[in-house]
Amino acid sequence: MQMLHQLVTLSCWEVRRFFTTMSRDLLPISVILVILLVLVSGFTAQHGMHLQDGLYRIGIDSPAYLEIIGGDPRYTVHDTSGFQGVPPQNIGLDLKIQTGTILRSSGEKGRAAQKSFERDYQAYSDRIYQQQDDLFAAYPLWIQNEYVPSELNFLATQSGQQIGVPGQAQNEPPEPDLPVEDVAPPVLSVPADSEDLRLTLANQMSKDQEQVSRYTGIFSKSDSTQIPYKVPSLLSPPLPFDTIIFIFVFIFPLYFTSQFFMMSIMNERTLRQGEALVAAPIKPAVLIFGKMLPYAIGMVLLASAILLAVQADIMAILPLIPVILFFLAFALFIGMVARSYKELSFISIFFSTIATSYLFFPSLFANVHIVSLLSPVTLVVYVLQGTGYTLMDYLYATSLYYLTSLILFLICIRNFREEQLFTESGMISKIRLYLAGLVQPRHWWFSLFLIGLISIPFVLMAQMMYLVLFFNLPMPFSLILIMLLAAWTEEMAKGAGIIALITAMPGFLNARILVIASALIALGFLFGEKLLLFVTISQISDSVFGAALFLSIGMLWMPFLLHMAGVCITGASVLYKGPKALPFGLALATAVHLIYNLYMLRGWVW
């Protein structure tokens, strides 16, 4: 009860401090920015974006053509009845209709204007056809889309199977493994009334005119009783415009709110206001979470308000919880390591770019590829689409966010002390001190094992980012690039254990200790890697791209020796040449790791 009372007291104190320490100019501006963000997002969802208004200049010689282009805001219409025979570019036009003939100016803009007019003419023709008495004569072809889950095989490399480069494919046609079954042909007739189809067409064509609704129907609830038939001219491929909107609407306000928590930590450090609070008989965990609680509640309420505004299921807040914790954990860490507001701004902008990319790029492949589940925002998209997600999908998409947030909170709690918070050392030196704080001199062997273990979520998150960014590049360049970056990231993480040991215990490292330390770090790294691999990301790991990141699942002794050799190379460089030789050791260890990966993947690379 005492800890709960302290937590509530600190939260109330942080709220009062937030409203009293912010300047009279900054607080109203922040509130106005948040309100404007919500209003602009809602206005865009309802009315669309008008960046193309008045883009093309078109000339007509008869008012009859206004029925075709009159409702298109992209056109500025001019009367050219007195300019017969004059090319459109001579009078500053992109397109000209003269006695039923279309004339366009030369260049890309003229071709684009003609393409836009062709789409308008198709919509005009659809409106004319829709008014015909015999609707089936006007539209002899009706199409019904049936969406099924993707059946892409991500387990092709399981059990040592090989996948050849496309150029090495055989010339013979493939033979099916299972018996071939006859598929019933579709029904030729449309099981719907003509008037219902007419109303469906009118509804679809009106939506197609809206600039946002033609890309997504998420912001406006669709009628579930609508007949799922379309004519070919109304079919369009799905575009990831909805996920772009969700990234902006959900992620930006959450990250914007977490900045206030970061600024609160920074203010207490730079203004020396937190010394008395740190010296108080309060546990660091209670102190940190008490200060963080108001911001976390505010972020949850903000995300819930956005979900209610778009009339979405409130359960969509669950995938955003780990994102909120992720932002707050890094806000705390950045606020503790930055020396100045300039350094704070640089680090926070860099982190926001990386974090937003990690959330943004995978969600672009929603309903297309398994890599989309690397982002929790994809689960939000699924909820708003009505498809939902399973418990395994949730664990798959959020486990790395939960683990990295937990580890960062533990590191920050352990280092939330006066000698760490109020030092003027650089960011790299402070990170080394934070790592050294994880090493217990009496149990250094277990500390090294633990450092190797807790580095896994950060390594896997970085490697998943590489997979998302480069999996669509041509083979084998994508595999080689992924393997190079993955090997470098792993060697960096494993080298952190050696840096922590020599920082916490100067002069302790020698050749014998280096071998033992390398084995312990490699063991912890391997244990965490395989445990998290089997639990959460088996689908990715068994694919050809995932195999480039996570090799030899069944042969544990080979990756153990590889990890141990990498740590030994990095540690030996630091031991015999000093800390300045660390980049050389990391480069050499990365080269050895890359050669190992290339040998294991030789069936895919060459």
XYZ file of C-alpha atoms in Angstrom:
606
model
C 0.000 0.000 0.000
C 2.857 2.351 0.729
C 4.317 1.831 -2.755
C 0.893 2.399 -4.321
C 0.473 5.599 -2.300
C 3.913 6.780 -3.427
C 3.055 5.935 -7.030
C -0.178 7.961 -6.946
C 1.504 10.858 -5.159
C 4.300 11.026 -7.714
C 1.797 10.869 -10.568
C -0.225 13.759 -9.174
C 2.949 15.730 -8.547
C 4.063 15.118 -12.159
C 0.726 16.367 -13.507
C 0.945 19.565 -11.458
C 4.563 20.012 -12.448
C 3.686 19.527 -16.133
C 1.116 22.315 -16.115
C 3.183 24.674 -13.984
C 6.623 24.289 -15.575
C 5.490 24.595 -19.185
C 5.505 28.158 -20.425
C 2.278 29.967 -21.078
C 3.057 29.970 -24.789
C 4.095 26.322 -25.187
C 1.126 24.653 -23.483
C -1.613 26.319 -25.585
C 0.388 25.646 -28.754
C 0.728 21.961 -27.856
C -2.993 21.627 -27.173
C -3.853 23.446 -30.399
C -1.510 21.181 -32.395
C -3.171 18.037 -31.040
C -6.661 19.431 -31.755
C -5.633 20.457 -35.261
C -4.174 16.997 -35.874
C -7.466 15.320 -34.995
C -9.525 17.843 -37.002
C -7.314 17.638 -40.085
C -7.324 13.842 -39.978
C -11.105 13.765 -39.706
C -11.558 16.357 -42.455
C -9.227 14.417 -44.745
C -11.109 11.217 -44.062
C -14.465 12.790 -44.890
C -13.638 15.190 -47.732
C -10.404 13.920 -49.191
C -7.226 15.721 -50.176
C -7.434 18.391 -52.856
C -3.836 18.621 -53.996
C -4.868 18.055 -57.638
C -7.566 20.722 -57.867
C -7.127 22.824 -61.014
C -4.212 20.687 -62.173
C -5.188 20.494 -65.861
C -6.461 23.168 -68.275
C -8.996 21.850 -70.775
C -10.794 23.618 -73.606
C -14.238 22.621 -74.937
C -16.282 23.906 -77.852
C -19.649 22.727 -76.524
C -21.304 22.790 -73.077
C -22.340 19.159 -73.608
C -18.873 18.002 -72.502
C -19.466 19.467 -69.053
C -21.566 16.397 -68.287
C -18.372 14.362 -68.556
C -15.828 16.574 -66.742
C -18.035 19.022 -64.857
C -17.617 17.279 -61.497
C -13.869 16.670 -61.740
C -11.988 19.323 -59.691
C -8.731 18.539 -61.499
C -9.877 20.475 -64.575
C -10.045 24.199 -65.227
C -12.488 24.484 -68.148
C -12.164 27.114 -70.896
C -14.414 27.892 -73.878
C -12.401 27.368 -77.084
C -15.216 27.573 -79.614
C -13.432 30.527 -81.268
C -10.069 28.697 -81.539
C -10.875 26.026 -84.099
C -7.784 24.366 -85.505
C -5.422 25.864 -82.929
C -3.241 23.264 -81.118
C -3.860 23.190 -77.345
C -0.250 24.030 -76.391
C -0.452 27.261 -78.425
C -3.191 28.610 -76.172
C -1.827 27.243 -72.877
C -4.088 24.174 -72.629
C -3.262 20.598 -71.701
C -6.307 19.102 -73.425
C -8.761 20.311 -76.031
C -12.013 18.790 -77.303
C -12.812 19.961 -80.816
C -15.861 18.612 -82.716
C -15.747 15.359 -80.801
C -11.982 14.878 -81.179
C -9.515 14.971 -78.292
C -6.321 16.914 -78.798
C -3.609 16.959 -76.143
C -0.440 18.923 -75.694
C 2.912 17.213 -76.020
C 4.684 16.087 -72.882
C 3.916 14.126 -69.738
C 1.252 16.520 -68.494
C -0.746 16.238 -71.711
C -0.690 12.441 -71.533
C -1.734 12.538 -67.874
C -4.623 14.890 -68.696
C -5.797 12.558 -71.449
C -5.657 9.564 -69.099
C -7.729 11.444 -66.511
C -10.299 12.384 -69.165
C -10.540 8.730 -70.234
C -11.375 7.751 -66.655
C -14.019 10.478 -66.474
C -15.497 9.306 -69.755
C -15.652 5.738 -68.437
C -17.500 6.956 -65.336
C -19.860 8.966 -67.575
C -20.515 5.868 -69.690
C -21.253 3.853 -66.564
C -23.843 6.412 -65.486
C -25.515 6.211 -68.905
C -25.477 2.417 -68.914
C -26.867 2.309 -65.392
C -30.012 4.128 -66.556
C -30.824 1.516 -69.202
C -33.874 -0.674 -68.697
C -32.037 -3.905 -69.502
C -29.162 -3.671 -67.035
C -27.742 -7.058 -67.994
C -27.523 -6.028 -71.642
C -25.635 -2.880 -70.648
C -23.349 -4.894 -68.373
C -23.039 -8.474 -69.652
C -20.173 -9.169 -67.243
C -20.445 -9.026 -63.436
C -17.570 -9.865 -61.091
C -17.625 -10.930 -57.466
C -14.366 -10.821 -55.491
C -13.739 -13.513 -52.907
C -10.749 -12.835 -50.665
C -8.973 -15.846 -49.192
C -5.982 -15.995 -46.813
C -2.576 -16.075 -48.446
C -1.199 -19.569 -48.926
C 2.396 -18.522 -49.608
C 4.782 -21.206 -48.421
C 7.167 -19.750 -45.857
C 8.346 -23.193 -44.727
C 10.087 -24.164 -47.955
C 13.519 -24.235 -46.358
C 12.428 -26.373 -43.443
C 14.323 -29.635 -42.841
C 17.207 -28.672 -45.080
C 15.230 -28.109 -48.286
C 16.921 -25.940 -50.899
C 15.476 -23.149 -53.013
C 17.252 -22.441 -56.266
C 17.731 -19.089 -57.903
C 14.959 -18.420 -60.475
C 17.493 -18.691 -63.305
C 18.253 -22.280 -62.266
C 14.687 -23.495 -62.616
C 14.025 -26.607 -64.667
C 12.425 -26.432 -68.085
C 9.948 -29.241 -67.410
C 6.478 -28.237 -66.194
C 5.957 -28.824 -62.455
C 4.023 -31.872 -61.325
C 1.491 -31.546 -58.474
C 2.242 -33.505 -55.311
C -1.418 -34.154 -54.443
C -4.245 -35.541 -56.599
C -5.806 -32.958 -58.884
C -9.450 -32.252 -58.050
C -12.000 -30.725 -60.384
C -13.155 -27.250 -59.429
C -16.806 -26.401 -59.901
C -17.249 -23.584 -62.443
C -18.860 -20.364 -61.201
C -22.561 -19.760 -61.592
C -23.296 -17.966 -64.846
C -26.270 -16.023 -63.573
C -26.145 -13.219 -61.002
C -28.323 -14.200 -57.995
C -29.564 -10.668 -57.389
C -32.389 -8.400 -58.470
C -31.720 -5.884 -61.235
C -32.812 -2.901 -59.114
C -30.579 -3.967 -56.241
C -27.668 -4.168 -58.641
C -28.540 -0.730 -59.975
C -28.422 0.741 -56.452
C -25.142 -1.041 -55.793
C -23.649 0.449 -58.943
C -24.775 3.947 -57.997
C -23.271 3.561 -54.524
C -19.976 2.236 -55.862
C -19.671 4.969 -58.467
C -20.362 7.708 -55.913
C -17.653 6.319 -53.649
C -15.252 6.083 -56.555
C -15.500 9.851 -56.994
C -14.216 10.522 -53.465
C -10.477 10.880 -53.228
C -10.061 8.931 -49.995
C -12.945 6.483 -50.179
C -11.770 5.152 -53.503
C -8.635 3.898 -51.747
C -10.074 2.732 -48.462
C -13.414 2.229 -46.783
C -12.119 2.036 -43.250
C -12.981 5.551 -42.115
C -16.606 5.096 -43.194
C -18.552 2.030 -42.247
C -19.632 0.096 -45.318
C -23.075 -1.389 -45.650
C -22.856 -5.078 -44.841
C -26.002 -5.799 -46.864
C -24.488 -4.410 -50.055
C -24.414 -6.863 -52.943
C -20.766 -7.822 -53.589
C -20.883 -7.505 -57.394
C -18.989 -5.059 -59.543
C -18.544 -4.314 -63.205
C -14.967 -4.442 -64.597
C -14.625 -0.677 -64.886
C -15.109 -0.288 -61.118
C -12.436 -2.794 -60.142
C -9.220 -1.309 -58.791
C -6.227 -2.878 -57.030
C -5.973 -2.331 -53.275
C -3.553 0.399 -52.245
C -1.897 0.849 -48.827
C -3.328 4.334 -48.399
C -5.248 3.313 -45.272
C -2.115 2.164 -43.449
C -0.388 5.431 -44.277
C -3.266 7.308 -42.665
C -3.198 5.021 -39.611
C 0.514 5.550 -39.074
C -0.013 9.285 -39.043
C -3.238 9.332 -37.016
C -2.181 6.838 -34.340
C 1.601 6.824 -34.093
C 2.367 10.528 -34.337
C 0.144 11.607 -31.378
C 1.531 8.772 -29.247
C 5.127 9.675 -29.983
C 4.354 13.383 -29.558
C 2.971 12.709 -26.071
C 5.979 10.596 -25.070
C 8.204 13.609 -25.788
C 6.766 15.358 -22.739
C 7.969 12.491 -20.550
C 11.400 12.733 -22.160
C 11.477 16.488 -21.538
C 10.462 15.992 -17.906
C 13.427 13.674 -17.298
C 15.751 16.032 -19.132
C 14.555 19.098 -17.213
C 15.189 17.445 -13.862
C 18.711 16.527 -14.945
C 19.773 19.811 -16.516
C 18.143 22.037 -13.882
C 19.334 19.759 -11.029
C 15.773 19.556 -9.751
C 15.799 15.781 -9.421
C 18.619 15.469 -6.906
C 16.334 15.782 -3.902
C 13.841 13.377 -5.436
C 16.522 10.765 -6.165
C 17.833 11.096 -2.621
C 14.358 10.482 -1.161
C 13.636 7.046 0.368
C 11.739 5.916 -2.713
C 12.685 2.988 -4.899
C 13.836 3.977 -8.410
C 11.147 1.797 -10.001
C 8.388 3.598 -8.076
C 9.944 6.944 -8.939
C 10.139 6.184 -12.679
C 6.699 4.625 -13.058
C 5.104 7.289 -10.893
C 6.416 9.981 -13.226
C 5.512 7.923 -16.307
C 1.965 6.944 -15.313
C 0.208 10.229 -16.316
C 1.771 10.150 -19.762
C 0.895 6.486 -20.266
C -2.721 7.112 -19.272
C -2.866 10.143 -21.552
C -1.561 8.107 -24.500
C -4.102 5.347 -23.900
C -6.943 7.879 -23.686
C -5.731 9.628 -26.837
C -5.593 6.368 -28.818
C -9.028 5.377 -27.490
C -10.474 8.735 -28.546
C -9.143 8.265 -32.072
C -10.628 4.770 -32.250
C -13.993 6.052 -31.066
C -13.823 8.914 -33.573
C -13.496 6.460 -36.469
C -16.135 4.178 -34.900
C -13.698 1.304 -34.494
C -13.710 -1.552 -32.026
C -12.122 -0.330 -28.794
C -10.238 -3.657 -28.594
C -7.948 -2.262 -31.278
C -6.201 -0.473 -28.399
C -4.500 -3.745 -27.387
C -1.922 -3.774 -30.218
C -1.093 -0.143 -29.388
C -0.236 -0.871 -25.725
C 3.241 -2.286 -26.543
C 3.856 0.651 -28.886
C 3.060 3.048 -26.028
C 5.427 1.196 -23.682
C 8.077 1.140 -26.406
C 7.892 4.913 -26.887
C 7.949 5.590 -23.153
C 10.894 3.243 -22.541
C 13.015 4.907 -25.199
C 11.888 8.357 -24.035
C 13.160 7.496 -20.562
C 16.440 6.115 -21.891
C 17.067 9.091 -24.208
C 16.199 11.540 -21.435
C 18.762 9.848 -19.191
C 21.692 9.652 -21.637
C 21.433 12.999 -23.494
C 23.735 15.741 -22.208
C 21.959 18.732 -23.723
C 18.771 19.699 -25.486
C 20.630 19.744 -28.801
C 21.784 16.165 -28.284
C 18.311 15.246 -27.050
C 16.727 16.617 -30.224
C 19.165 14.764 -32.469
C 18.687 11.403 -30.726
C 14.902 11.724 -30.490
C 14.579 12.605 -34.188
C 16.801 9.678 -35.148
C 14.790 7.314 -32.945
C 11.462 8.595 -34.278
C 12.631 7.949 -37.845
C 13.724 4.391 -37.079
C 10.700 3.551 -34.924
C 8.176 4.997 -37.376
C 9.836 3.134 -40.248
C 9.651 -0.119 -38.296
C 5.956 0.469 -37.655
C 5.232 1.841 -41.127
C 6.954 -0.401 -43.682
C 5.619 -3.795 -42.512
C 2.026 -2.530 -42.341
C 2.168 -1.647 -46.046
C 2.066 -5.393 -46.741
C -1.108 -6.019 -44.708
C -3.124 -8.874 -46.238
C -0.221 -9.527 -48.624
C 2.832 -10.890 -46.804
C 3.660 -12.400 -43.436
C 6.214 -9.622 -42.781
C 3.288 -7.254 -42.216
C 2.767 -8.838 -38.794
C 6.074 -7.412 -37.627
C 4.162 -4.183 -36.956
C 1.372 -3.958 -34.349
C -0.291 -1.344 -36.558
C -1.150 -4.204 -38.940
C -3.315 -5.718 -36.192
C -5.138 -2.387 -35.862
C -5.781 -2.456 -39.610
C -7.132 -6.008 -39.294
C -9.521 -4.976 -36.516
C -10.837 -2.027 -38.483
C -11.271 -4.223 -41.544
C -13.334 -6.641 -39.470
C -11.008 -9.629 -39.949
C -9.508 -9.591 -36.451
C -6.382 -11.432 -35.323
C -5.445 -14.498 -33.293
C -3.455 -14.759 -30.075
C -0.434 -16.035 -32.013
C -0.672 -13.030 -34.343
C -0.671 -10.752 -31.307
C 2.371 -12.448 -29.781
C 4.111 -12.453 -33.142
C 3.583 -8.715 -33.658
C 4.075 -7.390 -30.114
C 6.550 -9.678 -28.311
C 9.642 -7.756 -29.426
C 8.059 -4.462 -28.322
C 7.187 -5.853 -24.887
C 10.639 -7.407 -24.408
C 12.659 -4.388 -25.526
C 10.521 -2.085 -23.381
C 10.935 -4.320 -20.322
C 14.701 -4.579 -20.755
C 15.096 -0.824 -21.240
C 13.011 -0.127 -18.140
C 15.173 -2.537 -16.117
C 18.402 -0.927 -17.362
C 17.112 2.568 -16.624
C 15.848 1.591 -13.165
C 19.228 0.095 -12.289
C 21.017 3.275 -13.394
C 18.529 5.802 -12.032
C 21.070 7.077 -9.505
C 22.610 10.456 -8.817
C 26.073 9.512 -10.065
C 24.587 8.363 -13.381
C 21.931 11.025 -13.928
C 23.955 14.150 -13.231
C 27.294 13.337 -14.863
C 28.544 15.312 -17.864
C 30.020 12.315 -19.712
C 29.206 11.723 -23.381
C 26.478 9.486 -24.651
C 28.834 6.624 -25.619
C 30.573 6.784 -22.239
C 27.251 6.819 -20.452
C 25.991 3.793 -22.391
C 29.184 1.975 -21.412
C 28.501 2.860 -17.766
C 24.935 1.572 -18.126
C 26.247 -1.706 -19.511
C 28.849 -1.894 -16.760
C 26.076 -1.479 -14.217
C 24.716 -4.852 -15.354
C 27.933 -6.640 -14.342
C 28.126 -7.915 -10.762
C 31.806 -8.458 -9.822
C 30.976 -11.460 -7.620
C 28.823 -13.073 -10.313
C 30.414 -11.679 -13.465
C 29.957 -14.977 -15.290
C 26.185 -14.879 -14.856
C 26.124 -11.175 -15.747
C 27.768 -11.893 -19.101
C 25.306 -14.677 -19.813
C 22.474 -12.270 -18.969
C 23.861 -9.506 -21.206
C 24.015 -11.911 -24.132
C 20.465 -13.025 -23.367
C 18.836 -9.584 -23.079
C 20.487 -8.294 -26.243
C 18.440 -10.705 -28.366
C 15.187 -8.645 -28.619
C 17.116 -5.589 -29.841
C 19.097 -7.666 -32.340
C 16.001 -9.381 -33.684
C 14.150 -6.075 -33.975
C 17.010 -4.629 -36.030
C 17.173 -7.748 -38.186
C 13.442 -7.674 -38.783
C 13.867 -4.120 -40.006
C 16.516 -5.305 -42.466
C 14.145 -8.029 -43.637
C 11.323 -5.559 -44.240
C 13.544 -3.086 -46.079
C 15.446 -5.486 -48.332
C 13.368 -8.642 -48.846
C 11.886 -7.261 -52.069
C 15.262 -6.560 -53.708
C 16.471 -8.902 -56.475
C 18.049 -12.158 -55.431
C 20.769 -12.852 -54.420
C 21.666 -9.236 -53.555
C 18.892 -9.037 -50.969
C 20.190 -12.113 -49.153
C 23.787 -10.921 -49.150
C 22.828 -7.473 -47.860
C 20.603 -8.939 -45.153
C 23.334 -11.356 -44.075
C 25.950 -8.594 -43.894
C 23.806 -6.279 -41.763
C 22.568 -9.152 -39.600
C 26.110 -10.347 -38.901
C 27.272 -6.809 -38.052
C 24.347 -6.283 -35.672
C 24.970 -9.575 -33.871
C 28.671 -8.893 -33.420
C 27.883 -5.417 -32.069
C 25.483 -6.899 -29.511
C 27.898 -9.619 -28.422
C 30.769 -7.144 -28.200
C 28.718 -5.132 -25.705
C 29.326 -7.859 -23.114
C 33.116 -7.491 -23.437
C 32.836 -3.693 -23.215
C 30.688 -4.028 -20.075
C 33.230 -6.375 -18.463
C 36.302 -4.206 -19.071
C 34.404 -1.090 -17.959
C 33.072 -2.616 -14.748
C 36.260 -4.560 -13.877
C 39.354 -2.828 -15.362
C 42.386 -5.101 -15.607
C 40.348 -8.242 -15.023
C 40.283 -9.385 -18.650
C 43.040 -11.750 -19.821
C 43.306 -14.548 -22.355
C 41.786 -17.189 -20.071
C 38.941 -14.923 -18.925
C 38.336 -13.912 -22.561
C 37.693 -17.512 -23.597
C 35.338 -18.070 -20.643
C 33.562 -14.757 -21.210
C 33.170 -15.499 -24.931
C 31.609 -18.876 -24.155
C 29.195 -17.336 -21.622
C 28.099 -14.494 -23.930
C 27.715 -16.915 -26.843
C 25.679 -19.287 -24.691
C 23.343 -16.540 -23.493
C 23.008 -15.149 -26.998
C 22.269 -18.577 -28.470
C 19.785 -19.464 -25.733
C 17.809 -16.245 -26.147
C 17.968 -16.417 -29.948
C 16.598 -19.917 -30.237
C 14.020 -19.466 -27.473
C 12.518 -16.350 -29.035
C 12.844 -17.923 -32.476
C 10.788 -20.981 -31.589
C 8.160 -19.031 -29.663
C 7.344 -16.086 -31.892
C 8.920 -15.958 -35.345
C 9.085 -19.498 -36.669
C 7.289 -18.577 -39.898
C 9.839 -15.924 -40.823
C 12.818 -17.976 -39.653
C 11.931 -20.925 -41.887
C 11.655 -18.820 -45.026
C 14.529 -18.253 -47.403
C 14.962 -14.670 -46.125
C 14.629 -15.631 -42.473
C 17.205 -18.360 -42.942
C 19.664 -15.637 -43.877
C 19.170 -14.237 -40.379
C 18.701 -17.373 -38.273
C 20.721 -20.328 -39.477
C 21.171 -23.877 -38.155
C 18.196 -24.116 -35.830
C 18.672 -27.832 -35.420
C 22.501 -27.742 -35.085
C 23.115 -25.768 -31.913
C 26.844 -26.480 -31.651
C 27.691 -24.749 -34.937
C 26.108 -21.356 -34.149
C 27.521 -21.617 -30.614
C 31.060 -21.930 -31.985
C 30.340 -19.129 -34.447
C 29.100 -16.778 -31.706
C 31.999 -17.684 -29.447
C 34.532 -17.091 -32.229
C 33.015 -13.679 -32.976
C 33.219 -12.580 -29.340
C 36.799 -13.888 -29.092
C 37.861 -11.896 -32.171
C 36.294 -8.696 -30.864
C 37.599 -9.237 -27.325
C 41.124 -10.099 -28.475
C 41.302 -6.885 -30.504
C 40.320 -4.840 -27.447
C 42.563 -6.865 -25.098
C 45.763 -6.579 -27.094
C 45.277 -3.305 -29.033
C 43.071 -1.294 -26.679
C 39.527 0.092 -27.029
C 40.463 1.947 -30.214
C 40.775 -1.434 -31.980
C 37.113 -2.234 -31.332
C 35.937 -1.225 -34.883
C 38.628 -3.442 -36.431
C 37.613 -6.376 -34.233
C 33.945 -5.909 -35.084
C 34.736 -5.750 -38.811
C 36.815 -8.943 -38.652
C 34.165 -10.775 -36.618
C 31.485 -9.620 -39.065
C 33.545 -10.926 -41.997
C 33.901 -14.351 -40.345
C 30.177 -14.422 -39.580
C 29.316 -13.453 -43.156
C 31.543 -16.161 -44.628
C 29.822 -18.725 -42.410
C 26.390 -17.539 -43.559
C 27.409 -17.581 -47.224
C 28.662 -21.135 -46.876
C 25.443 -22.272 -45.205
C 23.311 -20.536 -47.862
C 25.420 -21.493 -50.861
C 22.406 -23.248 -52.453
C 20.541 -19.907 -52.628
C 23.358 -17.480 -53.340
C 25.230 -19.342 -56.086
